[in-house]
mmCIF file of N, CA and C in Angstrom:
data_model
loop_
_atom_site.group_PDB
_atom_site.id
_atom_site.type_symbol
_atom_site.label_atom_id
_atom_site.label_comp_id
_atom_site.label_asym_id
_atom_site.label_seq_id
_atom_site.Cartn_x
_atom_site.Cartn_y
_atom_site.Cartn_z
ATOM 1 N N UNK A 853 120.879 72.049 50.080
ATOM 2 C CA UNK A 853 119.542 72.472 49.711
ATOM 3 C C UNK A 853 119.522 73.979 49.477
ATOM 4 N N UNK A 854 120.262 74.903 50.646
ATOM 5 C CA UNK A 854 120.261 76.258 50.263
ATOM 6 C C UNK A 854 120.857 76.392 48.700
ATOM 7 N N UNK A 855 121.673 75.661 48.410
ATOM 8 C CA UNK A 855 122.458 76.172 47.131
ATOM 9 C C UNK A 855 122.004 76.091 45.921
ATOM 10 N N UNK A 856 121.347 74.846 46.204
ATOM 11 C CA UNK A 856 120.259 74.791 44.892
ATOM 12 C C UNK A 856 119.153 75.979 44.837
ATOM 13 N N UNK A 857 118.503 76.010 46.061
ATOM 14 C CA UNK A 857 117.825 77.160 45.658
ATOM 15 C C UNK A 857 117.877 78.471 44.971
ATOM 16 N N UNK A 858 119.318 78.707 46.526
ATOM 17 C CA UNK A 858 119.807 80.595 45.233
ATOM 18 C C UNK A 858 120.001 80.410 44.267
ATOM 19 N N UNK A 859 120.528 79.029 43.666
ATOM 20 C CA UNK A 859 120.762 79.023 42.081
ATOM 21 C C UNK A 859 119.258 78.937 41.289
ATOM 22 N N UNK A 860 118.191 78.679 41.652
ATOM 23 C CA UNK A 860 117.020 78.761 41.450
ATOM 24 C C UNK A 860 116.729 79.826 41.668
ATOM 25 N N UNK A 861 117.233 80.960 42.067
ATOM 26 C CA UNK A 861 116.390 82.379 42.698
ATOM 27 C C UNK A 861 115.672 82.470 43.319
ATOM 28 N N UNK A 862 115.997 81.756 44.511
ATOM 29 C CA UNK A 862 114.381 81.670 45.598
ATOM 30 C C UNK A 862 115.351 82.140 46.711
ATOM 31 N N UNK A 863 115.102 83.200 47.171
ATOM 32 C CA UNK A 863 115.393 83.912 48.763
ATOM 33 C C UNK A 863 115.213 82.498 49.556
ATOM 34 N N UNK A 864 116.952 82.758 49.931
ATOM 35 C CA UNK A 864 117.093 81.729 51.406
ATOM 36 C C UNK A 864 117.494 82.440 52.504
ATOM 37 N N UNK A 865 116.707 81.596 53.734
ATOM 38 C CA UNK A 865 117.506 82.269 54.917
ATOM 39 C C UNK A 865 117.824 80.927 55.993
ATOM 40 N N UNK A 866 119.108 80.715 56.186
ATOM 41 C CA UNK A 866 119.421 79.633 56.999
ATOM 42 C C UNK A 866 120.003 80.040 58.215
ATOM 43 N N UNK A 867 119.297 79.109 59.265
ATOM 44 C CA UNK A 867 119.829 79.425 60.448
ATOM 45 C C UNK A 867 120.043 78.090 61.270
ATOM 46 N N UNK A 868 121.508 78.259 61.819
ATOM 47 C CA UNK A 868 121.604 77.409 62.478
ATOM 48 C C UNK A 868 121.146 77.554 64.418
ATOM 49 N N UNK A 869 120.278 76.807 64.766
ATOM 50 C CA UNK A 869 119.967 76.719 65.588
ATOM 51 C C UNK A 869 120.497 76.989 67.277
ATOM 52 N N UNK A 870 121.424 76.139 67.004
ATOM 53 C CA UNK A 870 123.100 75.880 67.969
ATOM 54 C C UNK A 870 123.447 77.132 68.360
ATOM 55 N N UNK A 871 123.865 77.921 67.393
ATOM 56 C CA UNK A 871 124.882 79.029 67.681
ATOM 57 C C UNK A 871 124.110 80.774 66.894
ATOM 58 N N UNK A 872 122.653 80.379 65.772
ATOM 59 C CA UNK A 872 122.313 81.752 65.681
ATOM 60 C C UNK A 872 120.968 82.518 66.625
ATOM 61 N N UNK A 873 120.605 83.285 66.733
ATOM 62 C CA UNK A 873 119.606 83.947 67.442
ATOM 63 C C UNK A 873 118.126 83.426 66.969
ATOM 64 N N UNK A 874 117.636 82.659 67.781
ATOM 65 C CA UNK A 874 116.401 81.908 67.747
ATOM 66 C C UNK A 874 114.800 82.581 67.594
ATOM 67 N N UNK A 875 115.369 84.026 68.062
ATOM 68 C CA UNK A 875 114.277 85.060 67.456
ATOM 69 C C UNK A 875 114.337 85.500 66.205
ATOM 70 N N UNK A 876 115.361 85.516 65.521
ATOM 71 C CA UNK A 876 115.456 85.784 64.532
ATOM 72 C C UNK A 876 115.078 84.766 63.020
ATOM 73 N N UNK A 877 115.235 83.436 63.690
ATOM 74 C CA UNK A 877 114.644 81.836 62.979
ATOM 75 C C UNK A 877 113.155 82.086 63.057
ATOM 76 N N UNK A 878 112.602 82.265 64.048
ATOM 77 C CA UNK A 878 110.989 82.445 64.524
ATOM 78 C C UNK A 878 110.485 83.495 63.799
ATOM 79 N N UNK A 879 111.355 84.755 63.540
ATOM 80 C CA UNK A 879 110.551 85.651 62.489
ATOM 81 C C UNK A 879 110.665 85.115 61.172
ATOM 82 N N UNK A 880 112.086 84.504 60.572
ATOM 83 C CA UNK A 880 111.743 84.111 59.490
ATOM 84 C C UNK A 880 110.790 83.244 59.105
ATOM 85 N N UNK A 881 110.227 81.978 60.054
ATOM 86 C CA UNK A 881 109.177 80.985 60.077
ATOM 87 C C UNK A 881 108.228 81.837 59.680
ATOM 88 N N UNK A 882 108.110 83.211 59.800
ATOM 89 C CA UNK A 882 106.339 83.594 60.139
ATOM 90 C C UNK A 882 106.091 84.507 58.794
ATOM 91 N N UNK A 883 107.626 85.088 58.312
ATOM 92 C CA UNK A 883 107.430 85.451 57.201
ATOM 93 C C UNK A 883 107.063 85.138 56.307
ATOM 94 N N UNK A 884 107.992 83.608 55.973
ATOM 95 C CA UNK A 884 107.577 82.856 54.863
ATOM 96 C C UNK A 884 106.479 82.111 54.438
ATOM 97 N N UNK A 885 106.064 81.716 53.976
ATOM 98 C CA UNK A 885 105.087 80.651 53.679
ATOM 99 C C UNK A 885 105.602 79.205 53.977
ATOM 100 N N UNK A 886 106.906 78.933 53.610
ATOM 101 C CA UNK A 886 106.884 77.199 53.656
ATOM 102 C C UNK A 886 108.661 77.447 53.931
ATOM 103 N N UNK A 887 108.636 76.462 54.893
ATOM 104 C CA UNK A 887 110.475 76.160 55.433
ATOM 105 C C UNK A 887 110.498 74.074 55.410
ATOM 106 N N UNK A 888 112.086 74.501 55.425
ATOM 107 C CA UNK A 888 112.636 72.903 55.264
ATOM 108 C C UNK A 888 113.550 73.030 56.903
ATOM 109 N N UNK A 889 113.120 71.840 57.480
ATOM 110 C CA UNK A 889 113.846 71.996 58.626
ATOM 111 C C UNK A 889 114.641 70.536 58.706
ATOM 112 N N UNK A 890 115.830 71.128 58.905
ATOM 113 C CA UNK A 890 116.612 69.775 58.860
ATOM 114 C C UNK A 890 117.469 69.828 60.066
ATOM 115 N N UNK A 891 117.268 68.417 60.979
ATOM 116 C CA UNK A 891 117.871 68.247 61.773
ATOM 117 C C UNK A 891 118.282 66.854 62.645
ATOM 118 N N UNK A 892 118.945 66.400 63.365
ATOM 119 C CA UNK A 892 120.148 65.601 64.088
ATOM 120 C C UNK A 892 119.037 64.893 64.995
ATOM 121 N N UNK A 893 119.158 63.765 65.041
ATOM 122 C CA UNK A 893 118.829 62.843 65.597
ATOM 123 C C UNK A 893 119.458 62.873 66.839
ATOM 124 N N UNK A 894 118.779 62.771 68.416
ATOM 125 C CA UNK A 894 119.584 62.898 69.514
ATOM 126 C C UNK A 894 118.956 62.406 71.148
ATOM 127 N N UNK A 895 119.982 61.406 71.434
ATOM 128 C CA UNK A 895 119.358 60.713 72.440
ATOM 129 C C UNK A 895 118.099 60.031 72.121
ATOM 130 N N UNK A 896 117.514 59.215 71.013
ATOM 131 C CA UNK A 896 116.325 58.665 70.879
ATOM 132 C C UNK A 896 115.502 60.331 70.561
ATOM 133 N N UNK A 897 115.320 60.887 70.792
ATOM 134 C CA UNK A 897 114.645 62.606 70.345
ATOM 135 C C UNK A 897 115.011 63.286 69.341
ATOM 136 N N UNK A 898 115.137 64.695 69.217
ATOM 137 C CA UNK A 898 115.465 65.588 68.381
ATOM 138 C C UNK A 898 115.968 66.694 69.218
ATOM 139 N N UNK A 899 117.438 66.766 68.412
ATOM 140 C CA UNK A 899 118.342 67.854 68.675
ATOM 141 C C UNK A 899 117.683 68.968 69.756
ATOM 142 N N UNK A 900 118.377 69.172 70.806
ATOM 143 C CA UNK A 900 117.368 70.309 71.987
ATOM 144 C C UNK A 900 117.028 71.346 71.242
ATOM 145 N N UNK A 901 118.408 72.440 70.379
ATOM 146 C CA UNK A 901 117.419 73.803 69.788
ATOM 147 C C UNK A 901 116.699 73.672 68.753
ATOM 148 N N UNK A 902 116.533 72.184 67.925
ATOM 149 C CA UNK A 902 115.555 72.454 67.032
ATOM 150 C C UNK A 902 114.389 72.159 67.643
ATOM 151 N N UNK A 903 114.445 71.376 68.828
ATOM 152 C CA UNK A 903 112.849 71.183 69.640
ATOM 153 C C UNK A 903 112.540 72.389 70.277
ATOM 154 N N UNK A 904 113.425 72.954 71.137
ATOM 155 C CA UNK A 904 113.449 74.651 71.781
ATOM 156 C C UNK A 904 112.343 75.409 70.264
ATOM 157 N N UNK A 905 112.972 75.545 69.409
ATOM 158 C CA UNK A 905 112.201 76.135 68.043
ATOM 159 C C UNK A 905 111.183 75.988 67.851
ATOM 160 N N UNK A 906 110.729 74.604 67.565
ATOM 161 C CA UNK A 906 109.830 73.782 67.913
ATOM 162 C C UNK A 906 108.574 74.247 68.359
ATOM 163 N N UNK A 907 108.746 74.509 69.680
ATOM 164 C CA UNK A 907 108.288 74.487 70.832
ATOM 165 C C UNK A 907 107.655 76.291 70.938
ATOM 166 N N UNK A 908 108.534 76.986 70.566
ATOM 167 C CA UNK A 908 108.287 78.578 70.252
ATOM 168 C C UNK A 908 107.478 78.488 69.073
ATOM 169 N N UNK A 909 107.511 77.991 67.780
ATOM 170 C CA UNK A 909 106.809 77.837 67.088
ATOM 171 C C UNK A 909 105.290 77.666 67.415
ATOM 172 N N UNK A 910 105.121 76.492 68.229
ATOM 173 C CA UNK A 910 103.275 75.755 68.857
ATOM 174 C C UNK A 910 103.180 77.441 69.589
ATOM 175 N N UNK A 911 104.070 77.544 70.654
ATOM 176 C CA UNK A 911 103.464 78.873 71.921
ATOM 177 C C UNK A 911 103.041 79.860 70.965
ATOM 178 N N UNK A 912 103.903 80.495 69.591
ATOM 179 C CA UNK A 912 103.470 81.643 68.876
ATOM 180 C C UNK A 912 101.844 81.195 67.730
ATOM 181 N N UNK A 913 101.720 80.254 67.794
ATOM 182 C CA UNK A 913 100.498 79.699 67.209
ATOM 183 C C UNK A 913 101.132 79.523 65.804
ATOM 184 N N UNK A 914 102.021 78.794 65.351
ATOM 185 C CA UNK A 914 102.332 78.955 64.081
ATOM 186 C C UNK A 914 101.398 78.084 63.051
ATOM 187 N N UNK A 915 101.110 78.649 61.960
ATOM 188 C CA UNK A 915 99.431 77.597 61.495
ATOM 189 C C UNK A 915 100.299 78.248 59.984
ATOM 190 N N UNK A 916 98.862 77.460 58.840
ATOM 191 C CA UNK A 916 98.957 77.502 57.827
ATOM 192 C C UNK A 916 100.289 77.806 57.236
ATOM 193 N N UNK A 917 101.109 76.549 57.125
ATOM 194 C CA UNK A 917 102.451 76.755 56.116
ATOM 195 C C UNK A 917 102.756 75.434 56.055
ATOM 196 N N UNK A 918 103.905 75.295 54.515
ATOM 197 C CA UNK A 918 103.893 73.947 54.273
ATOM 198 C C UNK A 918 105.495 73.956 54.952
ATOM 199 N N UNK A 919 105.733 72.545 55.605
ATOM 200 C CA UNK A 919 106.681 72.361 55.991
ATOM 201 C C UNK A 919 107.321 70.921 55.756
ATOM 202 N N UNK A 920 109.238 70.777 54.837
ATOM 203 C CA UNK A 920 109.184 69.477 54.485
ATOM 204 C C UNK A 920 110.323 68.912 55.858
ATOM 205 N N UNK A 921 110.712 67.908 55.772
ATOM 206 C CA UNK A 921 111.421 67.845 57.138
ATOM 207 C C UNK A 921 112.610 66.832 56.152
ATOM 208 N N UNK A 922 114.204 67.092 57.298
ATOM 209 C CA UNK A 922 115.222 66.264 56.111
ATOM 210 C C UNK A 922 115.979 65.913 58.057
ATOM 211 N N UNK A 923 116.100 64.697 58.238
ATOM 212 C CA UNK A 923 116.492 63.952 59.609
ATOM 213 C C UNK A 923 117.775 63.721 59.571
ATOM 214 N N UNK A 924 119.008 63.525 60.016
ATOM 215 C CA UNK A 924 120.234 63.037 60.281
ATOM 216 C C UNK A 924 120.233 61.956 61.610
ATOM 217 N N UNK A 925 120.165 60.724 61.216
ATOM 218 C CA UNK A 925 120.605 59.971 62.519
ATOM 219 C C UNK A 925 121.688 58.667 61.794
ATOM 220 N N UNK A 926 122.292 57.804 62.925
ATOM 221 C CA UNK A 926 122.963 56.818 62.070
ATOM 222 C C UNK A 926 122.444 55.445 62.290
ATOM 223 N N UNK A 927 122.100 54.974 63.659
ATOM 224 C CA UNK A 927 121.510 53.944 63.702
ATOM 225 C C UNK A 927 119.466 53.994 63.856
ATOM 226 N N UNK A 928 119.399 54.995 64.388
ATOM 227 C CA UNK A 928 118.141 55.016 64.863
ATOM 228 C C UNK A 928 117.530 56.436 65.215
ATOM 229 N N UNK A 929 117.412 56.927 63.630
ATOM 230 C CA UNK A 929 116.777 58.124 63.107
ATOM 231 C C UNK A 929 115.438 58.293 63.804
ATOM 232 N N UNK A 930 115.837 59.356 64.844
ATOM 233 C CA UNK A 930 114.289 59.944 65.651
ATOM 234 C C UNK A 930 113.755 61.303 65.115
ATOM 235 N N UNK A 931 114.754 62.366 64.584
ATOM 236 C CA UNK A 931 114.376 63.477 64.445
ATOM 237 C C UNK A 931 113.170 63.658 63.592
ATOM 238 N N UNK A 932 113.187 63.133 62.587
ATOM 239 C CA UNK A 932 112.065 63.364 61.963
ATOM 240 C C UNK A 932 110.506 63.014 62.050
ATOM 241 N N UNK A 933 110.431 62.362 63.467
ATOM 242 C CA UNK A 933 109.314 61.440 63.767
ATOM 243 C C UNK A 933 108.489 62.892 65.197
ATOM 244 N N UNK A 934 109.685 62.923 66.063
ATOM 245 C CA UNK A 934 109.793 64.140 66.512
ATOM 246 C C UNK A 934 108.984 65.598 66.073
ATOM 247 N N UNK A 935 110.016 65.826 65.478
ATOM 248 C CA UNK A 935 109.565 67.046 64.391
ATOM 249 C C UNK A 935 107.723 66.926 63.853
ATOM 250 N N UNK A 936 107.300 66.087 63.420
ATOM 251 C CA UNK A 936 106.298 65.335 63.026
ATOM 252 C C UNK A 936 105.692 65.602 64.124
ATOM 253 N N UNK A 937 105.493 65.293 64.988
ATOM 254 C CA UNK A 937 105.008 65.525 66.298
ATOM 255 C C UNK A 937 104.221 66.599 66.857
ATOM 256 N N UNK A 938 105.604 67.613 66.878
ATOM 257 C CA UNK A 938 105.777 68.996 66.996
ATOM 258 C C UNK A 938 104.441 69.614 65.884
ATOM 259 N N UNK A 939 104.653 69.189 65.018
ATOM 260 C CA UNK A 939 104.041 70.231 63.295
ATOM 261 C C UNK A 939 102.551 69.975 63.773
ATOM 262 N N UNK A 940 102.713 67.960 63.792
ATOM 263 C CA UNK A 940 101.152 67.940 63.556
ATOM 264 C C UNK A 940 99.950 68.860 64.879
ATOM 265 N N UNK A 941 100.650 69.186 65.598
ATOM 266 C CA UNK A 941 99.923 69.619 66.880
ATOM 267 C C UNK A 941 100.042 70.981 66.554
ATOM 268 N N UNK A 942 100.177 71.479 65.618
ATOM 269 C CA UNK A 942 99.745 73.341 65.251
ATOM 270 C C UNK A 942 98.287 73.040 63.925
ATOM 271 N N UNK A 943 97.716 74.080 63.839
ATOM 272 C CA UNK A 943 97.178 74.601 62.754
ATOM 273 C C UNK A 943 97.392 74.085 61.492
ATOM 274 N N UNK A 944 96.383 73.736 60.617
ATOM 275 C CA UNK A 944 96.655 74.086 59.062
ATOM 276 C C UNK A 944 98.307 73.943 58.710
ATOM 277 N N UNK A 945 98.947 72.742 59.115
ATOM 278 C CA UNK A 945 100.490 72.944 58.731
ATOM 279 C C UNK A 945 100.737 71.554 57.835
ATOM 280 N N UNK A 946 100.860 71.567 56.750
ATOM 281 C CA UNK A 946 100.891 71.058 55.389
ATOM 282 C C UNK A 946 102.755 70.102 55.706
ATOM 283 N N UNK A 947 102.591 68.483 56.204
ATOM 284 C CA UNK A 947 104.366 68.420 55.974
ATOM 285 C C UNK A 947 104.019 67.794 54.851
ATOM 286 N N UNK A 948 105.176 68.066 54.142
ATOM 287 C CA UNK A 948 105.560 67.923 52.107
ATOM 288 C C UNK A 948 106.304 66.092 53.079
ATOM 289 N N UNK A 949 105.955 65.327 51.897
ATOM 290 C CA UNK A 949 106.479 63.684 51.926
ATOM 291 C C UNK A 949 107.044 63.719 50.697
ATOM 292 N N UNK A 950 107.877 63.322 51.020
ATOM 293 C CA UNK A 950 108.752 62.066 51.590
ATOM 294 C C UNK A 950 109.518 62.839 53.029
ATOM 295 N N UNK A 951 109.261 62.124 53.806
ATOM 296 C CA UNK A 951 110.802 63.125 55.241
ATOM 297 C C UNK A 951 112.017 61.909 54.168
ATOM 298 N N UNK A 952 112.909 62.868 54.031
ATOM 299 C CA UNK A 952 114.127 62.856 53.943
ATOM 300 C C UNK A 952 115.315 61.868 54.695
ATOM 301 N N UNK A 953 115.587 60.838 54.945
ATOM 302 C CA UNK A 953 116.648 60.605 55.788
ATOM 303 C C UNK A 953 117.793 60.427 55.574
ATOM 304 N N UNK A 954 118.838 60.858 56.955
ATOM 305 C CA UNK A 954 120.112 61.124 56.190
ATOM 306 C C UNK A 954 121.121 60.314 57.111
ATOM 307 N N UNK A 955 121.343 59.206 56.707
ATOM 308 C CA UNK A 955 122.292 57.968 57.711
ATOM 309 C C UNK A 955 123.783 58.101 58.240
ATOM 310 N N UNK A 956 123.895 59.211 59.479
ATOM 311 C CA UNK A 956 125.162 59.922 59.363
ATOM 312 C C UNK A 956 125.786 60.810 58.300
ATOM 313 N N UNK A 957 127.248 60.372 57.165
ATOM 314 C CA UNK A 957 127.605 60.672 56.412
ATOM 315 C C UNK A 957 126.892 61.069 55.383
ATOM 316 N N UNK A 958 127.143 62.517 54.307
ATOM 317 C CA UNK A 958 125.845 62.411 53.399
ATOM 318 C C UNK A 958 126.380 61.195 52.068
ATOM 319 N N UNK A 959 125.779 60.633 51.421
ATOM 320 C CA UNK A 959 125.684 59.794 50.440
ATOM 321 C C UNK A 959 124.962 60.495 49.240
ATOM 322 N N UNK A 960 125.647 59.668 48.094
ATOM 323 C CA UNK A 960 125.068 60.016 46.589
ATOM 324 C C UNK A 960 123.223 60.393 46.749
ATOM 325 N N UNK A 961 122.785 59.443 46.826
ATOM 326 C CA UNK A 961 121.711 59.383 46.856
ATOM 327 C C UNK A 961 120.770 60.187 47.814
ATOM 328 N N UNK A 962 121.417 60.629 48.903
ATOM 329 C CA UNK A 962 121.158 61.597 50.099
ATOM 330 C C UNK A 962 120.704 63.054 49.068
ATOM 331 N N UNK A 963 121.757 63.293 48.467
ATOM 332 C CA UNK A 963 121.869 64.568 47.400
ATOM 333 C C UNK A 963 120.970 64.312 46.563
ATOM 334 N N UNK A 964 121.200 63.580 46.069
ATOM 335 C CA UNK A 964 119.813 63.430 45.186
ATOM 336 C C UNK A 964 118.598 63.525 45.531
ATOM 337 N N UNK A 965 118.000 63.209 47.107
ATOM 338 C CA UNK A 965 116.830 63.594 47.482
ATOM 339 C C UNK A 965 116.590 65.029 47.854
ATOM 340 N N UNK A 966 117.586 65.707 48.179
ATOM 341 C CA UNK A 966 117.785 67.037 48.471
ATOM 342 C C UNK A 966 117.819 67.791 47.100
ATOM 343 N N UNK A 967 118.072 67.423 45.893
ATOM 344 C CA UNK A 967 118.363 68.061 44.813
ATOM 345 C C UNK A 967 116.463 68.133 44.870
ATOM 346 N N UNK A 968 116.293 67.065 44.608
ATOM 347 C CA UNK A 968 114.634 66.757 44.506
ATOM 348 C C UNK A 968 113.441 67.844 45.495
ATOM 349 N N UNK A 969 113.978 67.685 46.407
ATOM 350 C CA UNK A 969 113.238 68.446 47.701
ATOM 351 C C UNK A 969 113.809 69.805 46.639
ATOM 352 N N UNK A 970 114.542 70.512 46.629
ATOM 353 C CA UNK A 970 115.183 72.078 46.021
ATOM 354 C C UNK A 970 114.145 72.072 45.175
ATOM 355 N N UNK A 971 113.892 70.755 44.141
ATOM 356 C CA UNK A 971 113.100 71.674 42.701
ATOM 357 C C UNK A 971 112.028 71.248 43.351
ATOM 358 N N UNK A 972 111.084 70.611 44.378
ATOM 359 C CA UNK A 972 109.997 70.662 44.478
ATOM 360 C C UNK A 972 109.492 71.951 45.090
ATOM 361 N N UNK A 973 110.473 72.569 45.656
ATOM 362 C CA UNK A 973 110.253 73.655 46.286
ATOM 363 C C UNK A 973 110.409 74.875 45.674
ATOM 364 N N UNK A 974 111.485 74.833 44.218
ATOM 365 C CA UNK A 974 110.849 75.917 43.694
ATOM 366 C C UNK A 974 109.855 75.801 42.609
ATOM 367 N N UNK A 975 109.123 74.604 42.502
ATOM 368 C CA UNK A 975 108.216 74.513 41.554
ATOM 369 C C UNK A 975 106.957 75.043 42.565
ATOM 370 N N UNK A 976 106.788 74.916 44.085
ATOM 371 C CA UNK A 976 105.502 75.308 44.789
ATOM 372 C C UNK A 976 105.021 74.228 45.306
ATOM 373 N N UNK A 977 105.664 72.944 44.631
ATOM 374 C CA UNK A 977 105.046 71.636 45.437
ATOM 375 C C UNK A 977 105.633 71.259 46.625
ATOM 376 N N UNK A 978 106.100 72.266 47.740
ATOM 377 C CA UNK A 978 106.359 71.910 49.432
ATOM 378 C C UNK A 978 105.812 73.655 49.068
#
């Protein structure tokens, strides 16, 4: 998804959760107008630092922005239901549909929804 974009010319900033500085994800959230959050299905839940994020997101009052969501699970995709959760309980926060799902391995068609999500996003429609 990032790649399509820079090739679109739309300023990306990706952060991985796991291993980059979580203050630094939280300022980019507040900068932008609209983020794609994609993340791992885990234990029936969602991945701990994207819920940790999450979770800093509601405490900082995060409101008005559109947000699309893209899930990874293999048998029994929770993240994105999760996430959903999380969003709908802030402010004015717009999630872009279709959520995305991604069945373990990525697949043809996986890309293709992600190609889709890229130009909806630089057309303004997420």
């Amino acid at each position: 998804v990032a790649d399509c974009l820079r090739q679109a010319g739309v300023k990306v900033s990706v952060a991985d959760l796991a291993r980059d500085d979580q203050a630094e994800a939280l300022e980019d959230a507040f900068r932008y107008d609209r983020m794609i959050l994609l993340a791992a299905s885990y234990d029936g839940g969602l991945f701990p630092p994207m819920e940790e994020f999450l979770m800093h997101l509601k405490a900082k009052t995060y409101r008005q922005r559109r947000v699309a969501l893209v899930e990874n699970g293999s048998w029994a995709p929770s993240a994105g239901r999760v996430m959903k959760e999380y969003l709908s309980a802030m402010k004015d926060i717009d999630i872009y549909e279709p959520l995305i799902t991604i069945r373990s391995a990525m697949k043809e068609a996986d890309k293709e929804a992600l190609k889709a999500l890229a130009a909806a996003f630089v057309s303004s429609n997420i």
